[in-house]
Amino acid sequence: MEATKGSKPLVAVQGLTFFRDSRAIFQDLSLSVAQGSVTAIMGGSGTGKTTLLSLIGGRLAPAQGTVEVAGELVPTLSRKALFALRRRMGMLFQSSALLTDLDVFENVAFPIREHTRLPEPIIRNLVLMKLELVGLRGARTLYPAELSGGMARRVALARALALDPLMVMYDEPFTGLDPISMAVIVKLIRELNDALGMTSIVVTHDVAEACSIADYIYLLGDGRVIAEGTPADMRKTTAPEVRQFMAGLPDGPVAFHYPAPEYVSDLTVGATV
Amino acid sequence: MRIVGIVSGLGRRVIAGVTRLGRAALFLGRLAPGLGIALMRFRLVIQQIYMTGVLTLVIVLVSGAFVGMILALQGYNTLVRYDAQSSLGLLVALSLTRELGPVLTALLFAGRAGSALTAEIGLMKATEQLDGMEMMAVDPLPRVVAPRFWAGWIAVPLLAMIFSAVGIIGAYIVAVGDLGLDGGVFWSQMQSGVSVRDDVLGGLIKSVVFGFVVSWIAVFEGYDAKPTSEGVSRATTRTVVSSSLAILGLDFIMTAFMLRGL
């Protein structure tokens, strides 16, 4: 489990079970994220990857099992303690979730202004430093509506970094980006993780990008972990459901056809009625 | 069978309505602590008063002036039959401060600013801005919803007073300029006939209540909206419809109590 450093994991999920309505999204799911690592959580659409981030961030509560972040049991925390913990985690939403009535500078300044009482010159410097990290110091006066998708995601990243978090959770950071923006985000996730001594959790279904930056990969399916390992392990594995996902094959254990009645009898029904 | 269907359909609607009212009340309870927190950051409230006030000011000024002018024409037409046209100023002032100022302002506010408020909060929800705040350990209720609620509540009475004042000026222009009434009589009748306690304060109480209700409905509908474009558009419509009905219904109740001297 202790993939890279052998230290205590920053995030530990044990026996997690979660239902949405009456459908089980997770059943007895366990995984851990080592401190200082980039861990990718992969899986097809609808396997609950984003839900897992909501559970780690304490926005949803599990039916069973434990979610531990930095030694604290997330589902048992009071709202106040949960908010204190959230100040130490950054989250990057797929939609970037920038505040549309504020410009880039104020968006990055937002968490700093909300949580600290720093004088204006210091806030200015902090914000410009975060923007410099993502290469958008020159874009500080733009509004979210004027940004491209890739730029918006970088601003959201700068904002997630504003309070110097222990870890950052990325929800589908590569989706819907052109190749250049994608390469920028890939580079940023890895470099910021190492330079700032953070831990990163990347939820994605982009195999190539995940393999290029992750230290450890979990592959989810049917509400549990169906495979885990380093990118090299994952490529070598022969398990058919892993091979299908890693190589992007249209048919396999995950069937091409949605469950349906038998084809011929389904077609002949029309003739007999 | 059809009667059973009608009755059960009616029952379903009533239950749905009552449930919705209950949810709105629970929401207000959750918002209450945030209202206190928002007051301590009054700059945010002022910002929102500015936004909603500016949104509604022009329409209130224009409508107020027209309503005043119409009141003058209609009132004169009736009063002149009894040779009582000297009371025109009093009639206009009473109509505006007691009834038309608070009610029409609240209706205009619901249509212009209330719907915008719902759409804004609903869209913030649909675009994950509220979720994003939650994850930044910022509670959106005191930060986003409460200042907007205060702003609406404070803006409506202010706008109602502006509406009445502009209406009276409009009426004066028509009465003195067009109908040939004496300006001094117009003002002095008004001054001696309008009671601050019964008329002006009564109107103010009404507009404070309307401001509370319209803002409550607007922020609740926005916060409760389904986070899709269809959900937000439905919520916006519901804000205008429910606010208008609530304003008129409450106006009837409050007028009945005020006239019987409670």
PDB file of C-alpha atoms in Angstrom, chain B residues 56-260:
ATOM      1  CA  THR B  56     -35.067  48.620  -9.784  1.00  0.00           C
ATOM      2  CA  LEU B  57     -34.633  52.375  -9.357  1.00  0.00           C
ATOM      3  CA  VAL B  58     -35.400  53.461 -12.918  1.00  0.00           C
ATOM      4  CA  ILE B  59     -38.503  51.326 -13.229  1.00  0.00           C
ATOM      5  CA  VAL B  60     -39.712  52.571  -9.828  1.00  0.00           C
ATOM      6  CA  LEU B  61     -39.150  56.216 -10.772  1.00  0.00           C
ATOM      7  CA  VAL B  62     -40.939  55.916 -14.105  1.00  0.00           C
ATOM      8  CA  SER B  63     -43.831  53.824 -12.777  1.00  0.00           C
ATOM      9  CA  GLY B  64     -44.222  56.067  -9.740  1.00  0.00           C
ATOM     10  CA  ALA B  65     -44.479  59.188 -11.870  1.00  0.00           C
ATOM     11  CA  PHE B  66     -47.038  57.614 -14.203  1.00  0.00           C
ATOM     12  CA  VAL B  67     -49.138  56.166 -11.396  1.00  0.00           C
ATOM     13  CA  GLY B  68     -49.211  59.589  -9.712  1.00  0.00           C
ATOM     14  CA  MET B  69     -50.265  61.323 -12.903  1.00  0.00           C
ATOM     15  CA  ILE B  70     -52.983  58.749 -13.599  1.00  0.00           C
ATOM     16  CA  LEU B  71     -54.264  59.061 -10.024  1.00  0.00           C
ATOM     17  CA  ALA B  72     -54.501  62.822 -10.469  1.00  0.00           C
ATOM     18  CA  LEU B  73     -56.503  62.508 -13.689  1.00  0.00           C
ATOM     19  CA  GLN B  74     -58.847  59.808 -12.400  1.00  0.00           C
ATOM     20  CA  GLY B  75     -59.214  61.375  -8.963  1.00  0.00           C
ATOM     21  CA  TYR B  76     -60.022  64.772 -10.415  1.00  0.00           C
ATOM     22  CA  ASN B  77     -62.606  63.236 -12.717  1.00  0.00           C
ATOM     23  CA  THR B  78     -64.477  61.776  -9.732  1.00  0.00           C
ATOM     24  CA  LEU B  79     -63.895  64.528  -7.176  1.00  0.00           C
ATOM     25  CA  VAL B  80     -65.052  67.276  -9.492  1.00  0.00           C
ATOM     26  CA  ARG B  81     -68.569  65.780  -9.484  1.00  0.00           C
ATOM     27  CA  TYR B  82     -68.810  66.555  -5.780  1.00  0.00           C
ATOM     28  CA  ASP B  83     -66.971  69.826  -6.158  1.00  0.00           C
ATOM     29  CA  ALA B  84     -64.237  68.373  -3.950  1.00  0.00           C
ATOM     30  CA  GLN B  85     -61.295  68.719  -6.345  1.00  0.00           C
ATOM     31  CA  SER B  86     -59.395  70.662  -3.692  1.00  0.00           C
ATOM     32  CA  SER B  87     -58.903  67.319  -1.882  1.00  0.00           C
ATOM     33  CA  LEU B  88     -57.047  65.840  -4.862  1.00  0.00           C
ATOM     34  CA  GLY B  89     -53.648  66.146  -3.140  1.00  0.00           C
ATOM     35  CA  LEU B  90     -54.958  64.294  -0.114  1.00  0.00           C
ATOM     36  CA  LEU B  91     -56.488  61.527  -2.233  1.00  0.00           C
ATOM     37  CA  VAL B  92     -53.292  60.979  -4.180  1.00  0.00           C
ATOM     38  CA  ALA B  93     -51.067  61.025  -1.094  1.00  0.00           C
ATOM     39  CA  LEU B  94     -53.233  58.584   0.824  1.00  0.00           C
ATOM     40  CA  SER B  95     -53.595  56.189  -2.091  1.00  0.00           C
ATOM     41  CA  LEU B  96     -49.855  56.162  -2.670  1.00  0.00           C
ATOM     42  CA  THR B  97     -48.514  55.948   0.877  1.00  0.00           C
ATOM     43  CA  ARG B  98     -51.081  53.481   2.173  1.00  0.00           C
ATOM     44  CA  GLU B  99     -51.530  51.163  -0.764  1.00  0.00           C
ATOM     45  CA  LEU B 100     -50.051  51.736  -4.183  1.00  0.00           C
ATOM     46  CA  GLY B 101     -46.534  52.689  -3.162  1.00  0.00           C
ATOM     47  CA  PRO B 102     -45.789  49.575  -1.100  1.00  0.00           C
ATOM     48  CA  VAL B 103     -47.729  47.130  -3.283  1.00  0.00           C
ATOM     49  CA  LEU B 104     -46.637  48.265  -6.725  1.00  0.00           C
ATOM     50  CA  THR B 105     -43.034  48.705  -5.627  1.00  0.00           C
ATOM     51  CA  ALA B 106     -42.965  45.194  -4.211  1.00  0.00           C
ATOM     52  CA  LEU B 107     -44.502  43.792  -7.408  1.00  0.00           C
ATOM     53  CA  LEU B 108     -42.012  45.666  -9.568  1.00  0.00           C
ATOM     54  CA  PHE B 109     -39.161  44.587  -7.315  1.00  0.00           C
ATOM     55  CA  ALA B 110     -40.228  40.952  -7.522  1.00  0.00           C
ATOM     56  CA  GLY B 111     -40.338  41.091 -11.307  1.00  0.00           C
ATOM     57  CA  ARG B 112     -37.101  42.965 -11.781  1.00  0.00           C
ATOM     58  CA  ALA B 113     -34.751  42.249  -8.886  1.00  0.00           C
ATOM     59  CA  GLY B 114     -36.363  39.190  -7.273  1.00  0.00           C
ATOM     60  CA  SER B 115     -36.202  37.179 -10.468  1.00  0.00           C
ATOM     61  CA  ALA B 116     -32.613  38.311 -11.056  1.00  0.00           C
ATOM     62  CA  LEU B 117     -31.704  37.272  -7.523  1.00  0.00           C
ATOM     63  CA  THR B 118     -33.171  33.805  -8.039  1.00  0.00           C
ATOM     64  CA  ALA B 119     -31.438  33.401 -11.379  1.00  0.00           C
ATOM     65  CA  GLU B 120     -28.110  34.568  -9.977  1.00  0.00           C
ATOM     66  CA  ILE B 121     -28.127  32.184  -7.014  1.00  0.00           C
ATOM     67  CA  GLY B 122     -29.524  29.351  -9.146  1.00  0.00           C
ATOM     68  CA  LEU B 123     -26.797  29.819 -11.746  1.00  0.00           C
ATOM     69  CA  MET B 124     -24.114  29.971  -9.077  1.00  0.00           C
ATOM     70  CA  LYS B 125     -25.419  26.616  -7.939  1.00  0.00           C
ATOM     71  CA  ALA B 126     -25.627  25.204 -11.467  1.00  0.00           C
ATOM     72  CA  THR B 127     -22.034  26.235 -12.250  1.00  0.00           C
ATOM     73  CA  GLU B 128     -20.701  24.677  -9.015  1.00  0.00           C
ATOM     74  CA  GLN B 129     -19.738  28.089  -7.617  1.00  0.00           C
ATOM     75  CA  LEU B 130     -21.555  27.339  -4.363  1.00  0.00           C
ATOM     76  CA  ASP B 131     -19.963  23.862  -4.149  1.00  0.00           C
ATOM     77  CA  GLY B 132     -16.617  25.474  -4.825  1.00  0.00           C
ATOM     78  CA  MET B 133     -17.132  27.865  -1.926  1.00  0.00           C
ATOM     79  CA  GLU B 134     -18.087  24.996   0.350  1.00  0.00           C
ATOM     80  CA  MET B 135     -14.865  23.248  -0.565  1.00  0.00           C
ATOM     81  CA  MET B 136     -12.935  26.444   0.177  1.00  0.00           C
ATOM     82  CA  ALA B 137     -14.469  26.249   3.653  1.00  0.00           C
ATOM     83  CA  VAL B 138     -16.693  29.250   2.935  1.00  0.00           C
ATOM     84  CA  ASP B 139     -20.338  28.786   3.855  1.00  0.00           C
ATOM     85  CA  PRO B 140     -22.405  30.209   0.993  1.00  0.00           C
ATOM     86  CA  LEU B 141     -25.388  31.007   3.210  1.00  0.00           C
ATOM     87  CA  PRO B 142     -23.805  33.912   5.110  1.00  0.00           C
ATOM     88  CA  ARG B 143     -21.443  34.840   2.267  1.00  0.00           C
ATOM     89  CA  VAL B 144     -23.764  34.793  -0.754  1.00  0.00           C
ATOM     90  CA  VAL B 145     -27.382  34.374   0.293  1.00  0.00           C
ATOM     91  CA  ALA B 146     -27.652  36.471   3.463  1.00  0.00           C
ATOM     92  CA  PRO B 147     -26.306  39.745   1.989  1.00  0.00           C
ATOM     93  CA  ARG B 148     -28.736  39.434  -0.912  1.00  0.00           C
ATOM     94  CA  PHE B 149     -31.597  38.749   1.457  1.00  0.00           C
ATOM     95  CA  TRP B 150     -30.778  41.812   3.571  1.00  0.00           C
ATOM     96  CA  ALA B 151     -30.371  43.930   0.475  1.00  0.00           C
ATOM     97  CA  GLY B 152     -33.835  43.054  -0.797  1.00  0.00           C
ATOM     98  CA  TRP B 153     -35.399  43.546   2.585  1.00  0.00           C
ATOM     99  CA  ILE B 154     -33.817  46.977   3.006  1.00  0.00           C
ATOM    100  CA  ALA B 155     -34.259  48.117  -0.592  1.00  0.00           C
ATOM    101  CA  VAL B 156     -38.013  47.532  -0.894  1.00  0.00           C
ATOM    102  CA  PRO B 157     -39.101  50.034   1.807  1.00  0.00           C
ATOM    103  CA  LEU B 158     -36.642  52.611   0.471  1.00  0.00           C
ATOM    104  CA  LEU B 159     -37.915  52.140  -3.063  1.00  0.00           C
ATOM    105  CA  ALA B 160     -41.543  52.287  -1.865  1.00  0.00           C
ATOM    106  CA  MET B 161     -40.893  55.683  -0.290  1.00  0.00           C
ATOM    107  CA  ILE B 162     -39.263  56.889  -3.498  1.00  0.00           C
ATOM    108  CA  PHE B 163     -42.244  55.550  -5.469  1.00  0.00           C
ATOM    109  CA  SER B 164     -44.737  57.458  -3.324  1.00  0.00           C
ATOM    110  CA  ALA B 165     -42.697  60.665  -3.404  1.00  0.00           C
ATOM    111  CA  VAL B 166     -42.303  60.585  -7.182  1.00  0.00           C
ATOM    112  CA  GLY B 167     -45.984  59.721  -7.555  1.00  0.00           C
ATOM    113  CA  ILE B 168     -46.996  62.769  -5.545  1.00  0.00           C
ATOM    114  CA  ILE B 169     -44.759  64.986  -7.644  1.00  0.00           C
ATOM    115  CA  GLY B 170     -46.271  63.498 -10.818  1.00  0.00           C
ATOM    116  CA  ALA B 171     -49.759  64.157  -9.508  1.00  0.00           C
ATOM    117  CA  TYR B 172     -48.836  67.734  -8.613  1.00  0.00           C
ATOM    118  CA  ILE B 173     -47.557  68.406 -12.109  1.00  0.00           C
ATOM    119  CA  VAL B 174     -50.791  67.147 -13.686  1.00  0.00           C
ATOM    120  CA  ALA B 175     -53.069  68.790 -11.093  1.00  0.00           C
ATOM    121  CA  VAL B 176     -51.478  72.217 -11.152  1.00  0.00           C
ATOM    122  CA  GLY B 177     -50.083  72.286 -14.676  1.00  0.00           C
ATOM    123  CA  ASP B 178     -52.897  70.645 -16.609  1.00  0.00           C
ATOM    124  CA  LEU B 179     -56.048  70.624 -14.464  1.00  0.00           C
ATOM    125  CA  GLY B 180     -55.532  74.136 -13.131  1.00  0.00           C
ATOM    126  CA  LEU B 181     -55.730  73.347  -9.415  1.00  0.00           C
ATOM    127  CA  ASP B 182     -54.142  75.691  -6.895  1.00  0.00           C
ATOM    128  CA  GLY B 183     -50.727  74.450  -5.797  1.00  0.00           C
ATOM    129  CA  GLY B 184     -51.060  75.753  -2.249  1.00  0.00           C
ATOM    130  CA  VAL B 185     -54.377  73.965  -1.729  1.00  0.00           C
ATOM    131  CA  PHE B 186     -52.937  70.746  -3.134  1.00  0.00           C
ATOM    132  CA  TRP B 187     -50.118  70.723  -0.576  1.00  0.00           C
ATOM    133  CA  SER B 188     -52.019  72.080   2.440  1.00  0.00           C
ATOM    134  CA  GLN B 189     -54.835  69.546   2.114  1.00  0.00           C
ATOM    135  CA  MET B 190     -52.241  66.827   1.951  1.00  0.00           C
ATOM    136  CA  GLN B 191     -50.358  68.174   4.941  1.00  0.00           C
ATOM    137  CA  SER B 192     -53.393  68.404   7.192  1.00  0.00           C
ATOM    138  CA  GLY B 193     -55.000  65.142   6.058  1.00  0.00           C
ATOM    139  CA  VAL B 194     -52.121  62.641   6.035  1.00  0.00           C
ATOM    140  CA  SER B 195     -51.224  61.180   9.414  1.00  0.00           C
ATOM    141  CA  VAL B 196     -47.638  60.071   9.861  1.00  0.00           C
ATOM    142  CA  ARG B 197     -48.575  57.321  12.275  1.00  0.00           C
ATOM    143  CA  ASP B 198     -51.572  55.802  10.520  1.00  0.00           C
ATOM    144  CA  ASP B 199     -50.780  56.409   6.888  1.00  0.00           C
ATOM    145  CA  VAL B 200     -47.049  56.778   6.364  1.00  0.00           C
ATOM    146  CA  LEU B 201     -46.005  54.307   9.045  1.00  0.00           C
ATOM    147  CA  GLY B 202     -48.724  51.857   8.010  1.00  0.00           C
ATOM    148  CA  GLY B 203     -47.416  51.942   4.446  1.00  0.00           C
ATOM    149  CA  LEU B 204     -43.873  51.532   5.684  1.00  0.00           C
ATOM    150  CA  ILE B 205     -44.794  48.461   7.731  1.00  0.00           C
ATOM    151  CA  LYS B 206     -46.415  46.965   4.658  1.00  0.00           C
ATOM    152  CA  SER B 207     -43.369  47.512   2.510  1.00  0.00           C
ATOM    153  CA  VAL B 208     -41.064  46.077   5.178  1.00  0.00           C
ATOM    154  CA  VAL B 209     -43.197  42.927   5.226  1.00  0.00           C
ATOM    155  CA  PHE B 210     -43.275  42.766   1.425  1.00  0.00           C
ATOM    156  CA  GLY B 211     -39.508  43.260   1.268  1.00  0.00           C
ATOM    157  CA  PHE B 212     -38.988  40.383   3.671  1.00  0.00           C
ATOM    158  CA  VAL B 213     -41.321  38.040   1.815  1.00  0.00           C
ATOM    159  CA  VAL B 214     -40.093  38.832  -1.694  1.00  0.00           C
ATOM    160  CA  SER B 215     -36.431  38.475  -0.678  1.00  0.00           C
ATOM    161  CA  TRP B 216     -37.157  35.262   1.174  1.00  0.00           C
ATOM    162  CA  ILE B 217     -38.956  33.734  -1.813  1.00  0.00           C
ATOM    163  CA  ALA B 218     -36.275  34.920  -4.238  1.00  0.00           C
ATOM    164  CA  VAL B 219     -33.288  33.506  -2.340  1.00  0.00           C
ATOM    165  CA  PHE B 220     -35.126  30.302  -1.421  1.00  0.00           C
ATOM    166  CA  GLU B 221     -36.143  29.586  -4.998  1.00  0.00           C
ATOM    167  CA  GLY B 222     -32.608  30.279  -6.200  1.00  0.00           C
ATOM    168  CA  TYR B 223     -30.964  28.114  -3.565  1.00  0.00           C
ATOM    169  CA  ASP B 224     -33.529  25.348  -4.030  1.00  0.00           C
ATOM    170  CA  ALA B 225     -33.427  25.394  -7.845  1.00  0.00           C
ATOM    171  CA  LYS B 226     -32.462  22.266  -9.747  1.00  0.00           C
ATOM    172  CA  PRO B 227     -28.916  22.962 -10.951  1.00  0.00           C
ATOM    173  CA  THR B 228     -29.797  22.902 -14.649  1.00  0.00           C
ATOM    174  CA  SER B 229     -30.786  25.663 -17.065  1.00  0.00           C
ATOM    175  CA  GLU B 230     -34.369  24.402 -17.041  1.00  0.00           C
ATOM    176  CA  GLY B 231     -34.417  24.288 -13.237  1.00  0.00           C
ATOM    177  CA  VAL B 232     -33.174  27.864 -12.978  1.00  0.00           C
ATOM    178  CA  SER B 233     -35.720  29.173 -15.469  1.00  0.00           C
ATOM    179  CA  ARG B 234     -38.546  27.443 -13.592  1.00  0.00           C
ATOM    180  CA  ALA B 235     -37.322  28.832 -10.293  1.00  0.00           C
ATOM    181  CA  THR B 236     -37.244  32.346 -11.744  1.00  0.00           C
ATOM    182  CA  THR B 237     -40.832  32.053 -12.899  1.00  0.00           C
ATOM    183  CA  ARG B 238     -41.899  30.652  -9.538  1.00  0.00           C
ATOM    184  CA  THR B 239     -40.289  33.597  -7.741  1.00  0.00           C
ATOM    185  CA  VAL B 240     -42.367  36.108  -9.681  1.00  0.00           C
ATOM    186  CA  VAL B 241     -45.613  34.156  -9.398  1.00  0.00           C
ATOM    187  CA  SER B 242     -45.321  33.284  -5.702  1.00  0.00           C
ATOM    188  CA  SER B 243     -44.101  36.751  -4.757  1.00  0.00           C
ATOM    189  CA  SER B 244     -46.957  38.473  -6.552  1.00  0.00           C
ATOM    190  CA  LEU B 245     -49.571  36.247  -4.932  1.00  0.00           C
ATOM    191  CA  ALA B 246     -47.948  36.574  -1.515  1.00  0.00           C
ATOM    192  CA  ILE B 247     -47.798  40.370  -1.813  1.00  0.00           C
ATOM    193  CA  LEU B 248     -51.460  40.737  -2.731  1.00  0.00           C
ATOM    194  CA  GLY B 249     -52.667  38.207  -0.168  1.00  0.00           C
ATOM    195  CA  LEU B 250     -50.638  39.741   2.646  1.00  0.00           C
ATOM    196  CA  ASP B 251     -51.748  43.203   1.588  1.00  0.00           C
ATOM    197  CA  PHE B 252     -55.373  42.231   2.034  1.00  0.00           C
ATOM    198  CA  ILE B 253     -54.704  40.765   5.489  1.00  0.00           C
ATOM    199  CA  MET B 254     -52.637  43.720   6.682  1.00  0.00           C
ATOM    200  CA  THR B 255     -55.099  46.276   5.313  1.00  0.00           C
ATOM    201  CA  ALA B 256     -57.964  44.530   7.092  1.00  0.00           C
ATOM    202  CA  PHE B 257     -56.106  44.633  10.400  1.00  0.00           C
ATOM    203  CA  MET B 258     -54.906  48.218   9.979  1.00  0.00           C
ATOM    204  CA  LEU B 259     -58.340  49.597   9.098  1.00  0.00           C
ATOM    205  CA  ARG B 260     -59.918  47.936  12.120  1.00  0.00           C
TER     206      ARG B 260
END
